[in-house]
Short mmCIF file of C-alpha atoms in Angstrom, two decimals:
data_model
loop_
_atom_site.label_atom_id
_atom_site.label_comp_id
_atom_site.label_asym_id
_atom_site.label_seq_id
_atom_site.Cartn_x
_atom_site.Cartn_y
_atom_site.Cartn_z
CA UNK A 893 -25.33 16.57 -18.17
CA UNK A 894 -23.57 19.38 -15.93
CA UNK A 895 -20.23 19.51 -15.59
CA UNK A 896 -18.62 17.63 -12.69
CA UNK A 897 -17.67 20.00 -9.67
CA UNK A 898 -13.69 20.70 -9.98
CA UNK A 899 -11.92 18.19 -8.02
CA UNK A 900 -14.95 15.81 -6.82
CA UNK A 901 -15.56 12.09 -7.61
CA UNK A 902 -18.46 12.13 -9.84
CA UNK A 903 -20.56 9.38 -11.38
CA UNK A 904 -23.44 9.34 -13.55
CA UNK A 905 -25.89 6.88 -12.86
CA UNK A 906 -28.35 6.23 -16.31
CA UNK A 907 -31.64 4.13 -15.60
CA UNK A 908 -34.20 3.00 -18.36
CA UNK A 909 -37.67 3.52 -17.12
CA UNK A 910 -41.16 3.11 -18.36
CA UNK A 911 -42.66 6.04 -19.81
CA UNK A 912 -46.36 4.88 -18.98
CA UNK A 913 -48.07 2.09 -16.81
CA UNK A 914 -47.88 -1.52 -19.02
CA UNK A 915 -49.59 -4.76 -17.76
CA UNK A 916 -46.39 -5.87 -16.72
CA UNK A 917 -45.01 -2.56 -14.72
CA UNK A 918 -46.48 0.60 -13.42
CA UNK A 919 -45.26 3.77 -15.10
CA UNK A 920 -41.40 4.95 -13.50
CA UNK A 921 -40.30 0.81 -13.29
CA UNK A 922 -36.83 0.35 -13.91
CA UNK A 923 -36.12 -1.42 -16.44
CA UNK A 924 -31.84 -1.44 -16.37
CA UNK A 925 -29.56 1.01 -15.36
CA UNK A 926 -25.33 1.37 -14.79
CA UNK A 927 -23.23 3.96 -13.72
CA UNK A 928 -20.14 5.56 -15.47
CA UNK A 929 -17.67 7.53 -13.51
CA UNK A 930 -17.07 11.33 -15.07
CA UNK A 931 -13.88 11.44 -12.70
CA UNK A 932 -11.34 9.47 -11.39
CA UNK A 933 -11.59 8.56 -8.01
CA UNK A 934 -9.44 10.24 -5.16
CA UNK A 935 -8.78 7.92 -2.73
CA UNK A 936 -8.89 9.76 0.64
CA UNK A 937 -5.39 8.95 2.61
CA UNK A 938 -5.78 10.82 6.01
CA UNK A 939 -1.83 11.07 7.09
CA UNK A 940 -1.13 9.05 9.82
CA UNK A 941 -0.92 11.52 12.83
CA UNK A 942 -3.27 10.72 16.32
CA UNK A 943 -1.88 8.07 18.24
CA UNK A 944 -3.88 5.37 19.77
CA UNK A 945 -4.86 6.04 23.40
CA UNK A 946 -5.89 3.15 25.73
CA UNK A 947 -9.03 3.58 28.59
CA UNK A 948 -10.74 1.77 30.71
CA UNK A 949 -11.03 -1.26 27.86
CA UNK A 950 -11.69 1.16 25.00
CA UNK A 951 -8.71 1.74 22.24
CA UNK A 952 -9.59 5.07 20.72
CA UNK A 953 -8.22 6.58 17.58
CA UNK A 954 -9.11 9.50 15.71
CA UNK A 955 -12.72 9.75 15.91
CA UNK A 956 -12.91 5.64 15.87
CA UNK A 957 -13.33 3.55 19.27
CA UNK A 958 -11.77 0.00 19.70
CA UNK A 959 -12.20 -2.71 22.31
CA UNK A 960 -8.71 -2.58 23.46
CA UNK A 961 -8.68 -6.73 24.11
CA UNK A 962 -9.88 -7.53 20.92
CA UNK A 963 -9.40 -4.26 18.82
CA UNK A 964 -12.65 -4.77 17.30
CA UNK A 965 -14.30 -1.89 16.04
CA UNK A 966 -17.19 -0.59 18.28
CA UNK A 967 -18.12 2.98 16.85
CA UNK A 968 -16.59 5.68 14.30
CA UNK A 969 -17.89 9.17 14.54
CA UNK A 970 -20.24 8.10 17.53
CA UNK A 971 -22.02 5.03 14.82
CA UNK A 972 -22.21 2.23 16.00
CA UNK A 973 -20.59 -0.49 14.66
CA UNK A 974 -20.51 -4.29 15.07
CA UNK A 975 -18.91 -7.25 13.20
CA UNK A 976 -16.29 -5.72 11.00
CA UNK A 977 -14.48 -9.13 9.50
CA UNK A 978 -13.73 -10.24 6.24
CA UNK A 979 -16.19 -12.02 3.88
CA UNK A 980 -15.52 -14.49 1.63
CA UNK A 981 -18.76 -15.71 0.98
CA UNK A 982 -21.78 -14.80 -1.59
CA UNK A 983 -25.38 -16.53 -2.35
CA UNK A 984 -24.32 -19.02 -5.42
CA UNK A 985 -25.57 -18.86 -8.99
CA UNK A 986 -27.35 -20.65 -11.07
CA UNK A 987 -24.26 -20.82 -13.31
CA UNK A 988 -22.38 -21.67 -9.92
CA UNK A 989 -23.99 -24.42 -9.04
CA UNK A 990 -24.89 -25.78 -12.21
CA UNK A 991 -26.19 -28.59 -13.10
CA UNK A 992 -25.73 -32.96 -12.56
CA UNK A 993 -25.19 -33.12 -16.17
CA UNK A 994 -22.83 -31.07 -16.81
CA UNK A 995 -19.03 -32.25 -16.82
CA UNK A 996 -17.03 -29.01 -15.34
CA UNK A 997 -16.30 -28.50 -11.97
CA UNK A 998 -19.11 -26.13 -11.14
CA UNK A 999 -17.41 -23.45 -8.07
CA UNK A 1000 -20.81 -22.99 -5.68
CA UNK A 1001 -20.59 -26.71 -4.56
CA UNK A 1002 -17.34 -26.98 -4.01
CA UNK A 1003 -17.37 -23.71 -1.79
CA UNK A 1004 -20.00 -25.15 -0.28
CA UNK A 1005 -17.94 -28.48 0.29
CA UNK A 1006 -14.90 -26.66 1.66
CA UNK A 1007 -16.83 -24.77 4.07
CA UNK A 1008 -16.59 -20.96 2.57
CA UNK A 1009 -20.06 -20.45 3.64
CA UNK A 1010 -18.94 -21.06 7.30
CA UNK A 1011 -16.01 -19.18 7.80
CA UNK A 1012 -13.86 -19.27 11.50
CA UNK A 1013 -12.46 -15.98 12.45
CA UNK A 1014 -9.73 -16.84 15.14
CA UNK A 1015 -7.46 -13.34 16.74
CA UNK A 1016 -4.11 -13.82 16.52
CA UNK A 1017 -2.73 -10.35 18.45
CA UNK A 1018 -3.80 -7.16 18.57
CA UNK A 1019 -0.71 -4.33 18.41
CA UNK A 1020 -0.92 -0.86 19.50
CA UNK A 1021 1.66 1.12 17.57
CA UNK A 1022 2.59 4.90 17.56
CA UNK A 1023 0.47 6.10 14.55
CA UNK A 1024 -1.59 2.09 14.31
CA UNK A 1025 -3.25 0.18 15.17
CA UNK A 1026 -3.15 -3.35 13.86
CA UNK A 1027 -5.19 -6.93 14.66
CA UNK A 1028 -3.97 -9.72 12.72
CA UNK A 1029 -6.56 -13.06 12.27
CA UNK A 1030 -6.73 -16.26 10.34
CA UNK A 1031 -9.75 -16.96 8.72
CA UNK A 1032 -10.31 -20.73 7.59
CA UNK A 1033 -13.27 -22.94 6.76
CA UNK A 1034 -13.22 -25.36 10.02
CA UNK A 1035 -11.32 -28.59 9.84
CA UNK A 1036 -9.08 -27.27 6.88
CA UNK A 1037 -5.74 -27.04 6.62
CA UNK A 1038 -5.74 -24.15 3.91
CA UNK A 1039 -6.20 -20.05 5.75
CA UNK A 1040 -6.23 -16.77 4.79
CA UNK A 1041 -3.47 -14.41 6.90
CA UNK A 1042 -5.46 -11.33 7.24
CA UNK A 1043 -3.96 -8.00 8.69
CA UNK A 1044 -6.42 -4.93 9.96
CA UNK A 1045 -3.99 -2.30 9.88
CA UNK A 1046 -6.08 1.48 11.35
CA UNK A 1047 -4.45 4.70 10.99
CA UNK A 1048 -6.20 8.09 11.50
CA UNK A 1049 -5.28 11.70 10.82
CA UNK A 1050 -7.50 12.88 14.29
CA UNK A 1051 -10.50 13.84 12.44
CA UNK A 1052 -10.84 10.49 9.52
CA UNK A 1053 -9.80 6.80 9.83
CA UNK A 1054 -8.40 4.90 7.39
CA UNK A 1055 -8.08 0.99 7.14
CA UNK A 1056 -5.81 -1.41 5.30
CA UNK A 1057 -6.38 -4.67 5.02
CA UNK A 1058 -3.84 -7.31 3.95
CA UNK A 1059 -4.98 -11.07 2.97
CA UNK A 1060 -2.20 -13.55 2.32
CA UNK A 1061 -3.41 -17.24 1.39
CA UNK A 1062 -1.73 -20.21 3.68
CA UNK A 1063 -2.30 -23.54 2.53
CA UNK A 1064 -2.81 -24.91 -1.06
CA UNK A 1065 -5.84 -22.83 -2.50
CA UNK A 1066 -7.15 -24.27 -5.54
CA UNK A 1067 -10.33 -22.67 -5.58
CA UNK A 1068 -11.31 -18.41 -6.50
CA UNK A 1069 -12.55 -17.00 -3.43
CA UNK A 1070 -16.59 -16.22 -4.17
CA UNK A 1071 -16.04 -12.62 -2.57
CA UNK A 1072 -12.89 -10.88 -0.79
CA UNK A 1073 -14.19 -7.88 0.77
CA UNK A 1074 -15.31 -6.46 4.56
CA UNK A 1075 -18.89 -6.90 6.03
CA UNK A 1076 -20.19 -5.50 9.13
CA UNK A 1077 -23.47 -3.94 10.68
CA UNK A 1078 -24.00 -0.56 11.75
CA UNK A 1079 -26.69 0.08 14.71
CA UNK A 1080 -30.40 0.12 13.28
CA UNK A 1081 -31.01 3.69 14.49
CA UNK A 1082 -28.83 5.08 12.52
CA UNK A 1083 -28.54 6.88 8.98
CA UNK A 1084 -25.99 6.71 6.79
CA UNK A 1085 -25.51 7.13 3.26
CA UNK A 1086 -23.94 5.40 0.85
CA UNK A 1087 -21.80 6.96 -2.43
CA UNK A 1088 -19.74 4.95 -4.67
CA UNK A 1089 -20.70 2.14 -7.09
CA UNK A 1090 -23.41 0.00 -6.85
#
């Protein structure tokens, strides 16, 4: 393979395909494929620097735009974005949910049975710093009295935006989360592309 560009993340991605058409695939199918990074990743840290600025309802910072009640993230870069929480939840297994016969605890029901699948986001404060922004939640399944603390801390450097986010446990957790990452939904008209693993 070529050498990686000097100083870029790089990954090669290797797929298995068939060479010719079979009765079970036409001729290109992938058949398995994985990636392998060449370099180690850079993680971009813009230096805090712009400083939110408050107008008529809209928190902007950087090139990111905020409902200033909520501090929910409307666009970034003039893309539209909806949604941004945190997700705790994935589709179950086979091997999750097992089976009646089996004697171990099997995880996908008893997500299901705490409620993981159902999440309640509730806002706790939004705070407008010099260089941050912040909005602090608790997410908990409803009619629980375990939570997870989470803290949406946004910085940008005027031209990028970066976000931290912080996830402490409350409650007696006895269970591995299913996921811990961020979902949200980016207006249909637009296109974006997408570069890391996966």
């Amino acid at each position: 393979p070529a050498d990686a560009p000097a100083g870029a993340e790089t990954w090669w991605t290797v797929r298995a395909v068939t060479a010719e058409a079979t009765a079970w695939a036409p001729r290109g199918h992938v058949v398995a494929w994985g990636q392998v990074p060449v370099t180690g990743r850079v993680a971009p840290s813009p230096a805090a620097g712009a400083r939110p600025a408050v107008r008529e309802g809209r928190l902007s910072l950087g090139p990111a735009s905020f409902d200033a009640r909520t501090g929910a993230l409307r666009a970034v870069g003039g893309v539209a974005v909806s949604g941004l929480r945190l997700d705790v939840w994935r589709a179950p297994t086979d091997n999750d949910n097992g089976a009646p016969w089996q004697p171990d605890a099997r995880y996908g029901l008893l997500w299901r049975e705490l409620g993981l699948h159902r999440m309640r986001h509730r806002l706790d404060g939004v705070e407008v710093g010099d260089e941050a922004l912040t909005v602090r939640t608790r997410v908990a399944p409803a009619a629980a009295d375990i939570g997870l603390l989470t803290a949406y801390r946004w910085t940008s450097d005027g031209d990028r935006v970066q976000l931290t986010v912080s996830v402490t446990p409350e409650g007696d957790w006895r269970l591995p989360l299913p996921r811990l990452g961020i979902r949200f939904a980016l207006a249909a008209a637009q296109e974006v592309t997408w570069f890391g693993g996966g």
